[in-house]
Each structure stands twice: as structure tokens, then as C-alpha cells.
PDB file of C-alpha atoms and ligand atoms in Angstrom:
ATOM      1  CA  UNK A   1     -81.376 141.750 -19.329  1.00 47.00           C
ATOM      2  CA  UNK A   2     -78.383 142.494 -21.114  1.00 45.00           C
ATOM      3  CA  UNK A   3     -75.224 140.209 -21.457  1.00 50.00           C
ATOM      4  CA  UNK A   4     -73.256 140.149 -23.908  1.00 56.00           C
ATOM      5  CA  UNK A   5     -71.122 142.532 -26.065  1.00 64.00           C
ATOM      6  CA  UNK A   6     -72.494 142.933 -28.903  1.00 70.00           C
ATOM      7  CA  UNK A   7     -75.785 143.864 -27.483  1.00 90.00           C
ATOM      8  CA  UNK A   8     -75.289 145.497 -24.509  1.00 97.00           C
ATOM      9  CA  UNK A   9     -77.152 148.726 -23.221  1.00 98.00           C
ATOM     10  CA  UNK A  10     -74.417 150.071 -22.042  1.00 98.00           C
ATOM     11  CA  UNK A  11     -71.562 149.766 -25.000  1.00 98.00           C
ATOM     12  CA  UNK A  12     -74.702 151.326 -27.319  1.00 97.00           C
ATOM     13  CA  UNK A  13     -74.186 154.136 -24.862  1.00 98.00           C
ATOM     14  CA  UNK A  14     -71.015 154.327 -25.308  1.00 98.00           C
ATOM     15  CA  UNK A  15     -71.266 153.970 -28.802  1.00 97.00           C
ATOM     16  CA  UNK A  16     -73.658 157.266 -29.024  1.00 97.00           C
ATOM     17  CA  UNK A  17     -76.206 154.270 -30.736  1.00 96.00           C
ATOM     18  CA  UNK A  18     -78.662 154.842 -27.638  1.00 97.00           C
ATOM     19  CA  UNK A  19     -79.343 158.716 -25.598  1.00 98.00           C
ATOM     20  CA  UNK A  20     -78.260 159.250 -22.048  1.00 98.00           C
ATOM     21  CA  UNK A  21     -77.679 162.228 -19.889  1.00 98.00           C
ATOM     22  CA  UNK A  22     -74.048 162.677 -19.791  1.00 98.00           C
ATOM     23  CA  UNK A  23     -72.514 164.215 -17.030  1.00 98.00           C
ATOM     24  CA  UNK A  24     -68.770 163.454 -16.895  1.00 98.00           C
ATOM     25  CA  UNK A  25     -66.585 161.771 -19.344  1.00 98.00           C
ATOM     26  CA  UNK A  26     -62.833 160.777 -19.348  1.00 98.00           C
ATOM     27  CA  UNK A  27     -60.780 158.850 -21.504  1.00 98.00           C
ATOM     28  CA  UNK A  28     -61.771 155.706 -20.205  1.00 98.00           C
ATOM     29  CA  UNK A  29     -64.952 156.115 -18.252  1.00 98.00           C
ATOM     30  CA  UNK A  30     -68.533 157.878 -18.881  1.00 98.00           C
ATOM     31  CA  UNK A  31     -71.181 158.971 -16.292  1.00 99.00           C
ATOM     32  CA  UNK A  32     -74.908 159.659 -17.226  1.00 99.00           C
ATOM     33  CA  UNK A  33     -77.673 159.354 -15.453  1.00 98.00           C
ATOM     34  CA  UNK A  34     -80.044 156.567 -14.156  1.00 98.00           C
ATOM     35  CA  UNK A  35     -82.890 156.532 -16.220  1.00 98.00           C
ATOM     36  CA  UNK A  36     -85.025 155.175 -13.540  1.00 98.00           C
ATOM     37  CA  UNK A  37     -83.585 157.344 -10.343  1.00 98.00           C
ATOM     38  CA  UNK A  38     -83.363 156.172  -7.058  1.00 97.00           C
ATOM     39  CA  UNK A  39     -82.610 159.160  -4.860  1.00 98.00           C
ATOM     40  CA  UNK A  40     -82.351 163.073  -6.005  1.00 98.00           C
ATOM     41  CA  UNK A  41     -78.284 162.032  -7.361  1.00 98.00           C
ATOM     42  CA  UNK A  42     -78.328 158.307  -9.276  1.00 98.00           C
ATOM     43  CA  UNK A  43     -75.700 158.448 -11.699  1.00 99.00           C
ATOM     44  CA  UNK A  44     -74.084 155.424 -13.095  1.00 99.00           C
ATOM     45  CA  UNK A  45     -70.576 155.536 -13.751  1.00 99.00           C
ATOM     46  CA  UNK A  46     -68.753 152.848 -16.554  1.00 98.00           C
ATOM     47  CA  UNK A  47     -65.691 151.718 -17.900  1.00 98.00           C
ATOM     48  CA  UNK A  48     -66.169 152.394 -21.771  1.00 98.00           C
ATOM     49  CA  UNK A  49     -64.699 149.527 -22.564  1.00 98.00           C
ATOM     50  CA  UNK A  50     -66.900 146.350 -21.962  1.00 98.00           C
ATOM     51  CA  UNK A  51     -66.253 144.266 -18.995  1.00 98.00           C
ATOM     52  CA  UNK A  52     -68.992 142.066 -17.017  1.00 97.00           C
ATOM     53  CA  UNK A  53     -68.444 142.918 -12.915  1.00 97.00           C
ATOM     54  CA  UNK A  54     -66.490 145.041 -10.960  1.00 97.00           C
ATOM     55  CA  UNK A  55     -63.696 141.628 -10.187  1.00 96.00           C
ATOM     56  CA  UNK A  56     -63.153 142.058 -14.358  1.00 97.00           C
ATOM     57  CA  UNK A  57     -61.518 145.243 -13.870  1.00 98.00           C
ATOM     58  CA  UNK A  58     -57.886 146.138 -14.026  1.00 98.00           C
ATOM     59  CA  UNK A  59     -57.123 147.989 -10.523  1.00 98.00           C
ATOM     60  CA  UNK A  60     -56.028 150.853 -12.713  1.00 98.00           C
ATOM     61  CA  UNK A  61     -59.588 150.530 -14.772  1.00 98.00           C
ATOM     62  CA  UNK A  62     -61.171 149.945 -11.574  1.00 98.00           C
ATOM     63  CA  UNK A  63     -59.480 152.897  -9.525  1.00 98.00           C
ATOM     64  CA  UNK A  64     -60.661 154.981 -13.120  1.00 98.00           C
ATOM     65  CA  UNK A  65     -64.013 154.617 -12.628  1.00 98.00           C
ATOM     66  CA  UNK A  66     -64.486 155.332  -8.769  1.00 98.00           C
ATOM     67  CA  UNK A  67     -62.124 158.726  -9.502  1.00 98.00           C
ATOM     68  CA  UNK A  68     -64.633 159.881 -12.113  1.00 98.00           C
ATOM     69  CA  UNK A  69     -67.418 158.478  -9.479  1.00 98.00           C
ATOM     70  CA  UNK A  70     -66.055 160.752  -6.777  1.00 98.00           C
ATOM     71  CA  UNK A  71     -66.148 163.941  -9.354  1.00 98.00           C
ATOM     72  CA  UNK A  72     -69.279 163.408 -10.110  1.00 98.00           C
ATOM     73  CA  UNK A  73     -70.515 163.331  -6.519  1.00 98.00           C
ATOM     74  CA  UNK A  74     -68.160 166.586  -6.499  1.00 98.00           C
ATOM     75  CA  UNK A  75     -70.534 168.063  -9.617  1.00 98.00           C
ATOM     76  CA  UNK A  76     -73.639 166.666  -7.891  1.00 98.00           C
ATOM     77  CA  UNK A  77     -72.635 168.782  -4.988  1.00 98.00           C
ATOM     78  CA  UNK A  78     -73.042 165.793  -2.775  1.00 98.00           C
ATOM     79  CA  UNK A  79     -69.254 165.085  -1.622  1.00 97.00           C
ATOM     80  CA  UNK A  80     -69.908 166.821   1.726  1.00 97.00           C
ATOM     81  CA  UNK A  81     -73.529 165.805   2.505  1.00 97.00           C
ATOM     82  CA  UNK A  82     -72.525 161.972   1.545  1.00 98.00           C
ATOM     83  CA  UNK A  83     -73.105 159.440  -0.855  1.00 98.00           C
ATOM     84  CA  UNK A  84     -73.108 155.770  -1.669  1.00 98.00           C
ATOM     85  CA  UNK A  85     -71.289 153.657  -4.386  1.00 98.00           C
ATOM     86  CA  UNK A  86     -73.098 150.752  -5.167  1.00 98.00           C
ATOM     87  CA  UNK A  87     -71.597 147.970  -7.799  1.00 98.00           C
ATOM     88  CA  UNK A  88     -74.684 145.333  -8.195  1.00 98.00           C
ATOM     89  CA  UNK A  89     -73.028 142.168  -8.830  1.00 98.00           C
ATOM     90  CA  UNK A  90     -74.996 139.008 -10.358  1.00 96.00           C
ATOM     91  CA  UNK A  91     -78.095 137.450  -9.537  1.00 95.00           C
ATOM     92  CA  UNK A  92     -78.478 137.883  -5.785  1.00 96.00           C
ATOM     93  CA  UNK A  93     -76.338 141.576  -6.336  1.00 97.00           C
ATOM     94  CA  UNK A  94     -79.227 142.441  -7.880  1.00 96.00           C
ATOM     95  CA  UNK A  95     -77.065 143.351 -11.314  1.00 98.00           C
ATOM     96  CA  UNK A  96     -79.410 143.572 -14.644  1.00 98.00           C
ATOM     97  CA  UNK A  97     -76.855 144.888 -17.283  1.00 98.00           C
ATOM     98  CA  UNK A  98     -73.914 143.019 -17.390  1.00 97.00           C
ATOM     99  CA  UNK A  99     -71.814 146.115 -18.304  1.00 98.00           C
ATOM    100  CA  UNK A 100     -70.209 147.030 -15.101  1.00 98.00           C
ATOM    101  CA  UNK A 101     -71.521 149.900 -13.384  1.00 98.00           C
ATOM    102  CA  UNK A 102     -71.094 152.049 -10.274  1.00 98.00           C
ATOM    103  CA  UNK A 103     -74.149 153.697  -9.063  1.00 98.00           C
ATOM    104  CA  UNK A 104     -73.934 156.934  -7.454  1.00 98.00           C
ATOM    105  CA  UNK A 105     -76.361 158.144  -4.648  1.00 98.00           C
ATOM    106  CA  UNK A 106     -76.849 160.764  -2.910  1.00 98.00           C
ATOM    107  CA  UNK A 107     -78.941 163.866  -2.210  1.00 98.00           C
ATOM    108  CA  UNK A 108     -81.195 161.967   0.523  1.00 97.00           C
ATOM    109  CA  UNK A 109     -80.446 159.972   3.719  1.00 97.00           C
ATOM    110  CA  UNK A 110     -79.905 156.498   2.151  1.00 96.00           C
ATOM    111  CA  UNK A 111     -81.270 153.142   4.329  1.00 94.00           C
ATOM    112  CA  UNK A 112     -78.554 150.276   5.252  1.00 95.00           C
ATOM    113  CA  UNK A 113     -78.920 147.725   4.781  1.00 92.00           C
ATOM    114  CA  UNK A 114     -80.566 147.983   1.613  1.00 85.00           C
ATOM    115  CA  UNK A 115     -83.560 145.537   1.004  1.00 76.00           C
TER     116      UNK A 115
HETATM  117  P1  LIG B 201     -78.220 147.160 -12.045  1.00 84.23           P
HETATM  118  O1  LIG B 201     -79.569 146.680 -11.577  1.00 84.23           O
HETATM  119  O2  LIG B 201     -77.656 146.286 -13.154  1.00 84.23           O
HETATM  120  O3  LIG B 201     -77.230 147.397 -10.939  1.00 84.23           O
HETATM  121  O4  LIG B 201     -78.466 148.611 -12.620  1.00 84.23           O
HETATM  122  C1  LIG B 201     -78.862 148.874 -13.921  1.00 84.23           C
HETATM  123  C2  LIG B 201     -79.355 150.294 -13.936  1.00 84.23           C
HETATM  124  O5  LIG B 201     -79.439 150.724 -15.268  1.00 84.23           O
HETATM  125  C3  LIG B 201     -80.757 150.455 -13.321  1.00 84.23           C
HETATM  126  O6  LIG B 201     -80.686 151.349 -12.207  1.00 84.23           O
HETATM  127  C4  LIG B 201     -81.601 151.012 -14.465  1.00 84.23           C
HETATM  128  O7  LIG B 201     -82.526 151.982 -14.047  1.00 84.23           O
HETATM  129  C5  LIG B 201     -80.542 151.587 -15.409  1.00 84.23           C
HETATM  130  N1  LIG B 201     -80.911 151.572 -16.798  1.00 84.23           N
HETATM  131  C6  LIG B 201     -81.518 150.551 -17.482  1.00 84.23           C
HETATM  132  N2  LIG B 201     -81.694 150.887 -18.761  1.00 84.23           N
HETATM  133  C7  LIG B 201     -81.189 152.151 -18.910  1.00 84.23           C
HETATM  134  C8  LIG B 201     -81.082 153.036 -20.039  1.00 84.23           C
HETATM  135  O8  LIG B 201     -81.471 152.730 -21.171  1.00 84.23           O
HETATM  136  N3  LIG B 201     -80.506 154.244 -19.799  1.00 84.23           N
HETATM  137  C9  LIG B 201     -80.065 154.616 -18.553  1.00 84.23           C
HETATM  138  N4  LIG B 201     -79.528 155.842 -18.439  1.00 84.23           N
HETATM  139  N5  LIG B 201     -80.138 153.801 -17.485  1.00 84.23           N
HETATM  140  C10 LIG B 201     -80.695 152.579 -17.665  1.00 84.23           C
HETATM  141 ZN1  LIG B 202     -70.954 146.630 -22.698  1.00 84.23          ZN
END
């Protein structure tokens, strides 16, 4: 479990200090993919700059990250077949690094509600 800036998973990512599979990147965001996948498309999709949940961000930060979420489900070719964006938010969310995140899913018919 990760939680707090200065050793966070996520801002090492950022930082280039740890590898990932980078498949978009903006000024303000980066995509790379899940390394534990839950469907064919799981691509998580953060603010580069460290905040803890989704209610930390900025609309405009927030609004940043779910435009480079929907161009990646664009890339991942699943924009037409459908896809879920999922922002795990503390304990009972189900959130593990506390570097907010938007999963991306797709490629597969996805179950709701989730267990
Ligand atoms: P959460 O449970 O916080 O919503 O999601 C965290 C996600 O980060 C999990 O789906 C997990 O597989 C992924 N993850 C954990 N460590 C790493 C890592 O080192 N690299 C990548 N690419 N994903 C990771
Ligand atoms: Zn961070």
C-alpha cells in the first residue's frame, strides 16, 4: 500500500524511477498499463502530479484525465464496443495506491455490479 508522496508507486512512474507500459501521455496526465490486467484493455490513467482521490482534483485536472481516458479507449479500439471507468476510492472503494487513478476496461462484457 502506497500513501504518501514521497514514496508512491505511481509518482516513481512518473518520475521514469520505476517501468510501465506507456500508452498515452499529455502534459498533465500519463496512461500505462495495469500490471495485473483485469479484462483484455486495463489501462490506468493519472494525473502526473500527485493527488490522493478523484474529490482532490481540480475539475480542469479531473476533466484532463478522463479526456486522455477516452483516447485511450479510442487507441484500445474499444470506444464503440464499450468500456468502463473505474476510480477506486478508499478502503471499501477498494483503492490500494493512493495516487489517483482511472482504470480503463474494456475488450470483454464487464459484470455490474462488481463484487
Ligand atoms: P486500485 O486497487 O488502487 O484501484 O488499483 C491499483 C492498480 O495498480 C491495481 O489494478 C494494480 O494491479 C496496479 N498496480 C500495482 N502496482 C503496479 C505497478 O508497479 N505497475 C503497474 N503498471 N500497475 C500496478
Ligand atoms: Zn503519487
Amino acid at each position: 500500500m502506497t500513501d504518501s508522496v514521497n514514496d508512491c508507486l505511481f509518482c516513481r512512474i512518473v518520475a521514469g524511477e520505476i517501468p510501465a507500459t506507456v500508452v498515452a501521455e499529455t502534459d498533465t496526465t500519463l496512461a500505462f498499463r495495469d500490471i495485473d490486467p483485469k479484462a483484455p484493455t486495463h489501462v490506468l490513467v493519472i494525473p502526473k502530479e500527485h493527488h490522493r482521490a478523484v474529490g482532490d482534483l481540480d475539475p480542469v485536472l479531473a476533466g484532463q484525465v478522463l479526456a486522455t481516458a477516452h483516447q485511450v479507449a479510442k487507441s484500445e479500439g474499444v470506444d464503440e464496443t464499450g468500456y468502463r471507468l473505474v476510480f477506486n476510492t478508499g478502503r471499501d472503494g477498494g483503492q490500494t495506491v493512493f495516487h489517483v487513478h482511472c482504470h480503463v476496461l474494456g475488450g470483454r462484457g464487464l459484470s455490474w455490479p462488481p463484487g
